[in-house]
Amino acid sequence: MRHLTIYALRFLLYILLAAPPLLFAAYAFSTRWFFPAPFPAEWTTAAFARVLRDSRTLSSAAQGLGIALTVSLLSLILALPAARVLGLRKFRGRQTAWLLLFLPTVVPPLAIGMGLNILFLRLGLAGTLTGVTLAHLLPTLPYTIFTLAGSFARFDENYEFQALALGANPFQIFLHITLRMLAPSLLTAALFAFLISWSQYLLTLLIGGGQVLTLPLLLFSAASGGNPSSIAALSLLFIAPPVLVIALTARALSQHGNEIREQY
Amino acid sequence: MTTVNIISLNKTYPNSAAPVLKDFSLSVHDGEMVAFLGPSGSGKSTLLKLITGIERPDSGDIHFDGVSILNVHPNKRGAVLMFQKSYLFPFLNVEDNIGFGLKVQGMSSASIRAEVKRMLNLIGLPGIEKRKSGQLSGGEGQRVALARALVTNPKLLLLDEPLSSLDTSVRINLQEAIRAIQRELGVTTIFVTHDLGEAMAMSDRMALLLNGEIVALDKPEALFHRPRSVAAAKFMGVSTFLSGNQPCPEQGRRVTVKNEVCFSSEKIFAIRPEHIRVQKGGCENSMRGVVSDCVFRGEYIEYQVDVNAATVRARMPMPAPMFPHGAQVFVKFPQEHLFEVT
C-alpha cells in the first residue's frame, strides 16, 4: 500500500511537470481545438513554421542565448573570489557582506530596474547589449555566490596545499585542482545564472528599452496578441534551452557523483 | 639528500595569545628520519606548514643545505607534505595522481608513465595505475600518496600523522613500508605523530614537543629508557617520580629513596613502570602500599598501588604474583633502574 502511494505521488509529480510542455506542444502543432473536445481536431506545423519564419524569433533567441551564456560566465568569474572568501574565511563584517550581496533578491526588481536605468542612461549603457548583460548580473550573482560559497565551506584547502607542495604554481592549482574540485558546483551555479538570465523580462525591458530583444519580450508581446498557437510555439522555443541545459547538467552531476562524495 | 636546519623559529597566530612555536631550533641530518612527538596544539603541524611555506614564521629561518628557503616559493622548495588523509585527487586515477607533480613540472607522458610504474613497484602495488582513488583501501591510498610525494624526488619529506586514521594491522604494515622506502631512497624525513610506539618504530631520532618547544631530542631508545626531564619522562610513559639523595655519586646510581612519592627540593628520580616490583616483603628502596587496582593483561599485570598520598603504577611481566585489591604490599624501586630527571 505504501509503495502504491509513493508510485501514485511520483506519477502525479511527473504529470505536473510534463503537463505544461505537453499542452504547449498540443496547441503549437494543432488548429481548431475547441472546448469540450479532448483533443485537437487537426494537427499542423503551420503555427510553428510561422513563428520560426518571423526573423525576430531566431534573432531574439540567439540574442537571449548569448546574453544568458555571457552572464553565466561573468557570474562565475565574479562570484568565485567572493564565494571563496565568504565560504572559507571568518572575518569581521562577514554577515554584512552576505546581506549586501543578497540585497538584489529582496529589493523589488522594479526598484532595481528603475535605478539601474537612470544610472545606465548616464553611462550610455541603456539600450545596449552590454547594459542588459550587466543588469542581468544583479539578480544572478546572489545565487551563484550562494551556491559556490556553500561548496567552499566544505572545500578542503589541503588539496591545494598538496598540489603546491608537489610543485604546481598558483595558476596550475586553480586550473587543475580548484576548478576540477568545484566543477559540480560551478555547473550548478552556471545553470542558475543561465536560467535567471534567460527568463529575465523586466530588467531586459527596462534597460534594453526595446533595443535589445529577447524571447521573454517576444513572448509577452505575443501573449497580448491572443493567438494561442503562436504563444504555444514561442513558449516551446522558450523552454527548450533551459530543459536541455538542466538535462545536461543533471547528467554531468550524476557522472561526478562519486568524485563529489570522495571529496567530502 | 638534504640537511635541514631550523633556526630560532617563532610563530604566533593572529587570534592566539600564546605562541605556537617558541625559539624553535633543530637540525635534521641528511637522509635522517626525525619524529616529532607531542600532544595536539604542541606546534607539530605548524612546523610542517612553516617548512612547506603554507605559513610564514614571525621570525627565524629555515635552511636546506645551508641555504635559506623562506623566500623560495612553496612550489619550488622541494618539501613534500603527506597528510593524515591521503588527499588523492578524486577526479584522477592512480597514475595521474602519482604523476601530478611530474606533469606540472613539464615531464613528458612517457617518462611520467615509467616513473609511476617504478613508484608503484616500490610501494608494492604494481598494476593499479587505472584505479580511481575511491577504489583504494585506506592503506593503499596512503601508499599511493607516499608514491606521489616521492616521485618528485623531494629534498624533504614531511609526514603529518599519515597513519593515524588506519587500522592497527595496516598501520604496522605501513610503518615498516615507509621506513624501508625512506631508507632505500635516503630522503630526509620529518615525521609528526602523537603515537609513541610509531615514533619509536620509525625514527632515527625523536623530538618531544610541548607548548611549541623541544623538551627532549634523542635516539628513541635513549629517550625511552633515560628521558632527562620530568616532562619528557611523563611523555614517555613514566608516571613515578621519587625524591631522594645520591650519597656516593662516584659509585654510579646508588640512590636511597625516601619514604615519599612526590616532588621535593631534593633530586628527582624516575623509574619506568615495567621496572617497578610489587612484592610481599620489604627491602631496600621499597615502600609499603595498598593495591588499589590489579589488571591482568596477558603478557603482564598492571598494578596501581597507593603509597602514602600517591599512586604508583607498575607493569610486571608474567609470571608475576597477583595481589588482590586492598592487599598490603611493598613496592620496590630497583636502584639500577632509577634515573635522575630535572
XYZ file of C-alpha atoms in Angstrom:
606
model
C 0.000 0.000 0.000
C 2.851 2.327 0.936
C 4.645 1.567 -2.347
C 1.435 2.199 -4.256
C 1.054 5.623 -2.658
C 4.666 6.504 -3.491
C 4.181 5.412 -7.108
C 0.942 7.401 -7.338
C 2.632 10.526 -5.957
C 5.553 10.090 -8.353
C 3.177 9.689 -11.267
C 1.313 12.821 -10.194
C 4.584 14.736 -9.990
C 5.596 13.618 -13.487
C 2.186 14.671 -14.807
C 2.532 18.096 -13.178
C 5.979 18.538 -14.718
C 5.063 17.231 -18.143
C 1.622 18.812 -18.482
C 2.625 22.398 -19.385
C 5.034 21.489 -22.201
C 2.667 18.826 -23.491
C -0.159 21.361 -23.534
C 2.100 23.847 -25.338
C 3.002 21.146 -27.867
C -0.636 20.281 -28.419
C -1.512 23.936 -29.013
C 1.579 24.657 -31.136
C 1.013 21.750 -33.521
C -2.754 21.895 -33.856
C -5.562 24.003 -35.110
C -9.246 24.281 -34.278
C -9.141 22.883 -30.745
C -12.313 23.994 -29.047
C -13.926 23.104 -25.727
C -15.166 20.434 -24.869
C -13.155 18.370 -27.443
C -10.495 16.378 -25.517
C -8.033 16.514 -28.435
C -7.384 18.953 -31.308
C -9.430 18.321 -34.424
C -6.486 18.862 -36.747
C -2.651 18.637 -36.388
C -0.427 21.093 -38.257
C 3.018 22.675 -38.130
C 1.738 25.916 -39.595
C 1.868 27.938 -36.359
C 5.344 26.728 -35.555
C 6.569 27.453 -39.063
C 5.003 30.918 -38.892
C 6.795 31.707 -35.634
C 10.112 30.412 -36.999
C 9.695 32.416 -40.227
C 9.456 35.607 -38.184
C 13.015 36.982 -38.264
C 12.599 38.406 -34.758
C 12.136 34.928 -33.264
C 15.528 33.481 -34.074
C 17.407 36.754 -33.560
C 15.818 37.272 -30.129
C 16.515 33.643 -29.211
C 20.140 33.975 -30.311
C 20.473 37.316 -28.522
C 18.941 35.897 -25.315
C 21.145 32.834 -25.529
C 24.249 34.982 -26.000
C 23.308 37.190 -23.054
C 22.493 34.204 -20.803
C 25.761 32.433 -21.615
C 27.813 35.600 -21.107
C 26.007 36.339 -17.848
C 26.663 32.773 -16.663
C 30.365 33.097 -17.388
C 30.682 36.577 -15.866
C 28.688 35.464 -12.822
C 31.092 32.626 -12.190
C 34.141 34.844 -12.650
C 32.770 37.458 -10.252
C 31.266 35.015 -7.760
C 34.272 32.729 -7.403
C 36.548 35.026 -5.359
C 33.651 36.397 -3.293
C 32.347 32.895 -2.563
C 35.830 31.669 -1.631
C 36.294 34.396 0.952
C 32.751 34.043 2.322
C 32.921 30.251 2.422
C 36.439 29.733 3.734
C 37.282 32.727 5.878
C 35.908 34.137 9.112
C 36.254 37.901 9.299
C 34.617 40.949 10.788
C 31.754 42.182 8.604
C 31.132 38.792 7.006
C 27.409 38.909 7.796
C 27.139 42.429 6.393
C 28.866 41.291 3.205
C 26.344 38.434 2.906
C 23.466 40.883 3.405
C 24.762 43.304 0.777
C 25.296 40.556 -1.769
C 21.798 39.236 -1.174
C 20.036 42.575 -1.328
C 19.055 42.166 -5.010
C 16.939 39.150 -4.102
C 14.850 41.031 -1.537
C 14.610 44.503 -3.066
C 11.699 44.744 -5.583
C 13.081 44.195 -9.116
C 11.210 47.246 -10.402
C 13.075 49.491 -7.954
C 16.399 47.986 -9.002
C 15.484 48.242 -12.664
C 14.473 51.897 -12.443
C 17.593 52.800 -10.503
C 19.807 50.923 -12.931
C 18.060 52.535 -15.870
C 18.895 56.020 -14.592
C 22.484 55.002 -13.930
C 22.898 53.266 -17.293
C 21.336 56.201 -19.136
C 24.052 58.417 -17.651
C 26.727 55.891 -18.540
C 25.404 55.408 -22.053
C 24.691 51.749 -21.408
C 20.886 51.909 -21.643
C 19.552 50.201 -24.744
C 22.773 48.271 -25.312
C 23.611 44.600 -25.149
C 26.384 45.368 -22.616
C 23.915 47.244 -20.421
C 21.404 44.377 -20.418
C 24.158 41.831 -19.728
C 25.467 43.865 -16.799
C 21.911 44.357 -15.490
C 21.296 40.603 -15.584
C 24.301 40.088 -13.310
C 22.432 41.737 -10.474
C 19.795 39.037 -9.926
C 22.139 36.175 -10.882
C 25.145 36.966 -8.662
C 23.468 36.248 -5.294
C 22.542 32.751 -6.476
C 25.957 31.937 -7.932
C 27.729 33.281 -4.839
C 25.414 31.344 -2.533
C 25.925 28.096 -4.483
C 29.709 28.434 -4.645
C 30.088 29.676 -1.053
C 28.314 26.514 0.108
C 30.861 24.440 -1.764
C 33.787 26.445 -0.473
C 32.503 25.977 3.095
C 33.089 22.245 2.594
C 36.202 22.686 0.451
C 39.395 21.287 1.932
C 42.303 23.582 1.093
C 44.726 20.760 1.826
C 44.101 19.520 -1.739
C 45.540 22.821 -2.966
C 48.408 22.691 -0.444
C 49.155 19.170 -1.630
C 49.376 20.351 -5.239
C 51.502 23.326 -4.172
C 53.979 21.092 -2.356
C 54.113 18.833 -5.420
C 55.375 21.769 -7.462
C 52.252 23.276 -9.033
C 52.143 27.064 -9.380
C 49.027 29.027 -8.307
C 47.563 29.060 -11.835
C 48.084 25.306 -12.253
C 46.484 24.717 -8.858
C 43.467 26.832 -9.824
C 43.134 25.139 -13.200
C 43.907 21.517 -12.303
C 42.662 21.309 -8.713
C 40.304 24.093 -7.610
C 38.214 24.224 -10.776
C 38.094 20.426 -11.022
C 37.093 20.022 -7.388
C 34.411 22.679 -7.717
C 33.227 21.571 -11.166
C 29.814 20.276 -9.993
C 29.112 23.469 -8.033
C 30.336 25.643 -10.883
C 27.992 23.805 -13.187
C 25.066 24.259 -10.822
C 25.863 27.938 -10.280
C 26.158 28.484 -14.039
C 22.808 26.753 -14.507
C 21.143 29.121 -12.021
C 22.690 32.125 -13.735
C 21.642 30.882 -17.168
C 18.042 30.191 -16.123
C 17.646 33.547 -14.354
C 19.149 35.491 -17.240
C 17.317 33.544 -19.957
C 13.912 34.201 -18.382
C 14.634 37.817 -17.362
C 11.846 40.076 -18.631
C 11.677 43.208 -16.505
C 15.374 44.179 -16.497
C 15.701 43.441 -20.232
C 12.694 45.637 -20.937
C 13.812 48.489 -18.671
C 17.490 48.556 -19.610
C 17.138 47.303 -23.181
C 14.352 49.787 -23.860
C 13.088 47.728 -26.808
C 16.520 47.877 -28.489
C 17.585 44.549 -27.065
C 15.021 41.884 -27.872
C 14.972 38.530 -26.110
C 12.429 35.680 -26.219
C 10.616 36.652 -22.988
C 9.878 40.077 -24.500
C 8.647 38.482 -27.695
C 6.551 36.010 -25.733
C 4.897 38.756 -23.673
C 4.195 40.635 -26.860
C 2.665 37.515 -28.468
C 0.636 36.816 -25.332
C -1.037 40.180 -25.640
C -1.889 39.276 -29.250
C -4.094 36.383 -28.109
C -3.147 33.714 -30.669
C -2.830 30.508 -28.602
C -0.901 28.590 -31.288
C 1.734 31.314 -31.658
C 2.011 31.706 -27.894
C 2.410 27.931 -27.519
C 5.023 27.707 -30.293
C 7.055 30.560 -28.767
C 6.676 29.020 -25.325
C 8.094 25.742 -26.616
C 11.055 27.598 -28.065
C 11.423 29.461 -24.787
C 11.546 26.356 -22.585
C 13.741 24.271 -24.903
C 17.181 25.698 -23.913
C 16.523 25.533 -20.122
C 15.258 21.946 -20.409
C 18.322 20.999 -22.447
C 20.706 22.768 -20.058
C 19.063 21.177 -16.997
C 19.246 17.721 -18.595
C 22.934 18.142 -19.474
C 23.734 19.478 -16.002
C 21.896 16.599 -14.300
C 23.794 14.125 -16.465
C 27.151 15.719 -15.688
C 26.383 15.877 -11.965
C 25.351 12.235 -11.814
C 28.606 11.291 -13.551
C 30.603 13.308 -10.996
C 28.635 11.901 -8.050
C 31.370 9.566 -6.834
C 34.057 12.210 -7.045
C 31.930 14.626 -5.009
C 31.329 12.010 -2.317
C 35.061 11.193 -2.094
C 35.937 14.822 -1.714
C 33.925 15.173 1.498
C 69.544 14.192 0.198
C 69.278 17.330 2.247
C 70.359 18.667 5.611
C 67.686 20.794 7.209
C 68.436 23.495 9.747
C 65.602 25.145 11.589
C 66.875 28.255 13.318
C 65.042 30.056 16.139
C 61.590 29.854 14.597
C 58.830 31.822 16.273
C 55.212 31.730 15.267
C 52.087 33.151 16.895
C 48.708 33.022 15.146
C 46.795 36.333 14.994
C 43.946 35.323 17.311
C 46.100 33.390 19.736
C 47.783 34.839 22.809
C 50.363 32.089 23.226
C 52.997 31.396 20.572
C 52.688 28.097 18.708
C 56.463 27.839 18.293
C 58.968 29.477 20.617
C 62.583 29.924 19.545
C 62.453 26.543 17.861
C 65.756 25.207 16.566
C 66.697 21.819 15.184
C 68.998 20.166 12.680
C 67.889 17.173 10.657
C 70.768 15.314 9.067
C 70.985 14.107 5.503
C 68.778 11.028 4.986
C 67.644 11.013 8.605
C 64.092 10.462 9.818
C 63.196 12.614 12.816
C 59.880 12.088 14.552
C 58.127 14.969 16.273
C 56.055 13.673 19.110
C 53.658 15.796 21.073
C 50.078 16.344 22.093
C 47.554 18.312 19.985
C 48.421 22.004 19.885
C 52.105 21.470 20.627
C 53.078 23.056 17.313
C 53.932 19.939 15.304
C 51.707 20.630 12.296
C 52.520 24.348 12.345
C 56.197 23.476 11.991
C 55.424 21.436 8.857
C 53.343 24.301 7.439
C 56.234 26.693 8.003
C 58.669 24.378 6.259
C 56.394 23.856 3.249
C 55.596 27.560 3.045
C 51.875 27.291 3.718
C 52.513 29.587 6.713
C 55.271 32.141 7.324
C 57.175 32.373 10.610
C 57.206 35.591 12.633
C 60.978 35.278 12.929
C 63.719 32.729 12.446
C 64.927 30.893 9.387
C 64.887 27.505 7.686
C 67.890 26.296 5.701
C 68.101 23.432 3.229
C 71.765 22.517 2.777
C 72.791 25.840 4.247
C 70.554 27.970 2.017
C 67.538 29.839 3.385
C 64.266 28.743 1.817
C 61.973 31.311 3.421
C 61.928 33.446 0.295
C 61.601 30.476 -2.047
C 58.051 29.973 -3.358
C 56.422 26.923 -1.713
C 56.188 25.056 -5.026
C 59.953 25.382 -5.541
C 61.084 24.327 -2.053
C 61.070 20.606 -2.686
C 59.405 19.908 0.658
C 56.552 17.490 0.060
C 53.852 17.034 2.643
C 51.794 13.920 3.265
C 48.751 14.305 5.476
C 46.678 12.056 7.750
C 44.211 11.766 4.866
C 45.711 10.722 1.545
C 44.259 13.741 -0.319
C 44.413 11.883 -3.604
C 42.679 13.992 -6.211
C 39.312 12.234 -6.598
C 38.905 13.079 -10.276
C 42.229 11.452 -11.247
C 43.209 7.807 -11.380
C 46.228 6.424 -9.532
C 48.599 7.021 -12.468
C 47.564 10.662 -12.852
C 47.657 11.217 -9.110
C 51.209 9.931 -8.777
C 52.279 11.684 -11.956
C 50.718 15.035 -10.992
C 53.915 16.550 -9.625
C 55.866 15.478 -12.691
C 53.178 16.731 -15.077
C 53.125 20.248 -13.613
C 56.910 20.278 -13.899
C 56.559 19.585 -17.626
C 57.833 15.991 -17.844
C 56.812 14.005 -20.933
C 53.942 11.498 -20.724
C 56.179 8.517 -21.480
C 58.646 9.450 -18.727
C 55.781 10.029 -16.287
C 54.349 6.580 -17.057
C 57.720 4.968 -16.461
C 58.233 6.840 -13.187
C 54.723 5.960 -11.981
C 55.370 2.301 -12.738
C 58.653 2.431 -10.821
C 56.987 4.046 -7.817
C 54.096 1.568 -7.818
C 56.616 -1.260 -7.728
C 58.449 0.474 -4.905
C 55.302 0.785 -2.769
C 54.293 -2.781 -3.555
C 51.173 -2.001 -5.573
C 52.060 -2.734 -9.198
C 49.348 -2.686 -11.839
C 46.842 -0.336 -10.181
C 47.539 2.627 -12.476
C 43.996 2.893 -13.811
C 42.166 2.596 -10.497
C 40.313 5.621 -9.149
C 41.203 6.818 -5.659
C 37.744 5.789 -4.448
C 38.569 2.183 -5.307
C 41.559 2.079 -2.941
C 41.552 0.982 0.694
C 42.854 3.373 3.369
C 46.277 1.730 3.400
C 46.524 1.616 -0.396
C 45.509 5.278 -0.558
C 48.325 6.251 1.813
C 50.828 4.158 -0.144
C 49.780 5.919 -3.355
C 50.030 9.275 -1.553
C 53.560 8.306 -0.486
C 54.432 7.384 -4.070
C 53.017 10.722 -5.275
C 55.158 12.536 -2.716
C 58.345 10.629 -3.503
C 58.108 10.571 -7.283
C 59.127 14.228 -7.482
C 62.399 13.319 -5.743
C 61.824 15.801 -2.897
C 64.575 17.326 -0.789
C 62.489 16.798 2.319
C 59.548 14.507 3.026
C 57.123 15.747 5.653
C 54.697 13.239 7.120
C 51.836 14.709 9.163
C 50.367 11.777 11.101
C 49.952 9.779 7.888
C 48.940 6.561 9.639
C 46.648 7.767 12.399
C 43.413 7.057 10.541
C 44.331 3.448 9.692
C 43.586 0.127 11.390
C 46.332 -1.276 13.635
C 47.419 -4.077 11.281
C 47.519 -1.768 8.234
C 49.340 0.827 10.292
C 52.104 -1.549 11.389
C 52.450 -2.793 7.828
C 52.758 0.760 6.513
C 55.181 1.800 9.262
C 57.562 -0.862 8.006
C 56.933 0.029 4.357
C 57.503 3.765 4.846
C 60.652 3.161 6.877
C 62.034 0.738 4.280
C 61.277 3.065 1.355
C 62.690 6.071 3.215
C 65.910 4.181 3.911
C 66.130 2.913 0.337
C 65.728 6.365 -1.172
C 67.659 8.110 1.589
C 65.244 11.013 1.670
C 65.454 13.319 4.697
C 62.164 12.994 6.545
C 60.309 14.762 9.319
C 57.527 12.677 10.748
C 54.841 14.103 13.019
C 52.837 11.836 15.276
C 51.261 11.624 18.708
C 51.814 7.852 18.840
C 54.879 6.978 20.913
C 55.185 3.436 19.544
C 55.011 4.673 15.967
C 57.639 7.346 16.582
C 59.996 4.840 18.190
C 59.495 2.256 15.470
C 60.126 4.617 12.588
C 62.545 7.341 13.551
C 66.293 7.722 13.858
C 65.756 10.470 16.404
C 62.731 11.645 18.310
C 61.910 15.194 19.369
C 59.329 15.750 22.084
C 57.346 18.935 21.595
C 55.430 20.651 24.360
C 53.917 24.118 24.000
C 55.990 24.933 20.945
C 59.327 23.930 22.449
C 61.508 20.861 22.154
C 61.719 19.354 25.642
C 63.787 16.359 24.572
C 65.661 15.223 21.489
C 67.478 11.925 21.287
C 67.516 8.445 19.816
C 64.296 6.554 20.574
C 65.945 4.005 22.854
C 67.774 6.680 24.861
C 64.659 8.783 25.190
C 62.591 5.787 26.212
C 64.930 4.481 28.881
C 66.542 7.674 30.129
C 64.473 10.781 29.468
C 66.241 13.719 31.053
C 63.334 15.891 32.139
C 60.121 15.279 34.053
C 58.058 16.457 31.064
C 59.884 14.119 28.697
C 59.642 11.226 31.115
C 55.903 11.725 31.512
C 55.509 11.728 27.763
C 57.476 8.501 27.536
C 55.024 6.757 29.859
C 56.805 7.290 33.179
C 54.423 8.169 35.984
C 56.500 7.507 39.096
C 58.842 10.176 40.349
C 60.699 9.984 43.642
C 62.800 12.352 45.621
C 65.970 11.058 47.170
C 69.651 11.536 47.534
C 72.767 10.132 45.990
C 75.314 9.596 48.776
C 78.076 8.141 46.608
C 77.940 9.763 43.168
C 81.248 8.155 42.229
C 79.614 4.732 42.551
C 77.004 5.490 39.924
C 73.303 5.438 40.668
C 73.265 4.430 44.305
C 70.063 6.002 45.329
C 68.291 5.808 48.612
C 64.684 6.626 48.101
C 62.998 8.493 50.853
C 59.665 7.320 52.123
C 57.622 9.577 49.898
C 56.416 9.631 46.330
C 56.354 13.240 45.335
C 58.489 16.045 44.045
C 60.710 17.814 46.506
C 63.583 20.224 46.637
C 65.919 17.247 46.527
C 66.955 15.414 43.385
C 64.138 13.847 41.425
C 64.407 10.283 40.220
C 62.103 8.444 37.857
C 61.527 4.817 37.049
C 59.661 3.134 34.219
C 56.507 1.180 35.268
C 57.915 -2.111 33.944
C 60.895 -1.830 36.307
C 58.867 -1.375 39.484
C 58.302 -4.554 41.508
C 55.276 -5.281 43.660
C 56.111 -7.848 46.327
C 55.061 -9.170 49.690
C 58.190 -8.412 51.723
C 60.040 -5.147 52.206
C 63.662 -4.468 51.298
C 65.971 -1.558 50.412
C 64.354 1.092 48.208
C 60.864 -0.210 48.842
C 57.764 1.368 50.305
C 54.653 -0.046 51.867
C 51.409 0.382 49.955
C 47.913 -0.921 49.292
C 46.851 -2.403 45.965
C 44.088 -0.219 44.547
C 43.861 -1.958 41.179
C 45.229 -5.091 39.539
C 44.569 -5.818 35.853
C 45.740 -8.988 34.105
C 46.772 -8.115 30.550
C 48.141 -11.439 29.346
C 51.821 -10.651 28.953
C 51.932 -8.536 32.103
C 49.983 -7.456 35.154
C 49.226 -3.798 35.653
C 49.188 -2.664 39.291
C 48.108 0.541 40.876
C 49.401 0.773 44.418
C 48.551 3.596 46.785
C 51.747 4.643 48.531
C 51.212 7.414 51.047
C 49.182 10.002 49.168
C 50.353 8.996 45.698
C 49.587 6.195 43.273
C 52.394 4.109 41.825
C 51.764 2.360 38.516
C 53.716 -0.843 37.950
C 53.723 -3.195 34.986
C 55.098 -6.609 35.980
C 55.877 -9.097 33.215
C 54.399 -12.568 33.619
C 54.867 -14.755 35.538
C 54.197 -12.405 38.442
C 52.309 -12.718 41.720
C 48.741 -11.460 41.669
C 47.724 -9.430 44.678
C 44.039 -8.699 45.156
C 42.531 -5.269 45.597
C 43.261 -3.972 49.123
C 46.280 -6.243 49.718
C 49.168 -4.840 51.764
C 52.305 -4.970 49.603
C 55.754 -3.441 49.187
C 56.663 -1.523 46.089
C 60.320 -1.889 45.165
C 62.240 0.598 43.027
C 65.421 -1.245 41.938
C 68.383 1.102 42.152
C 69.777 0.152 38.769
C 66.599 1.345 37.032
C 66.250 4.674 38.779
C 67.391 7.650 36.751
C 67.661 11.280 37.584
C 65.445 13.816 35.880
C 65.411 17.587 36.076
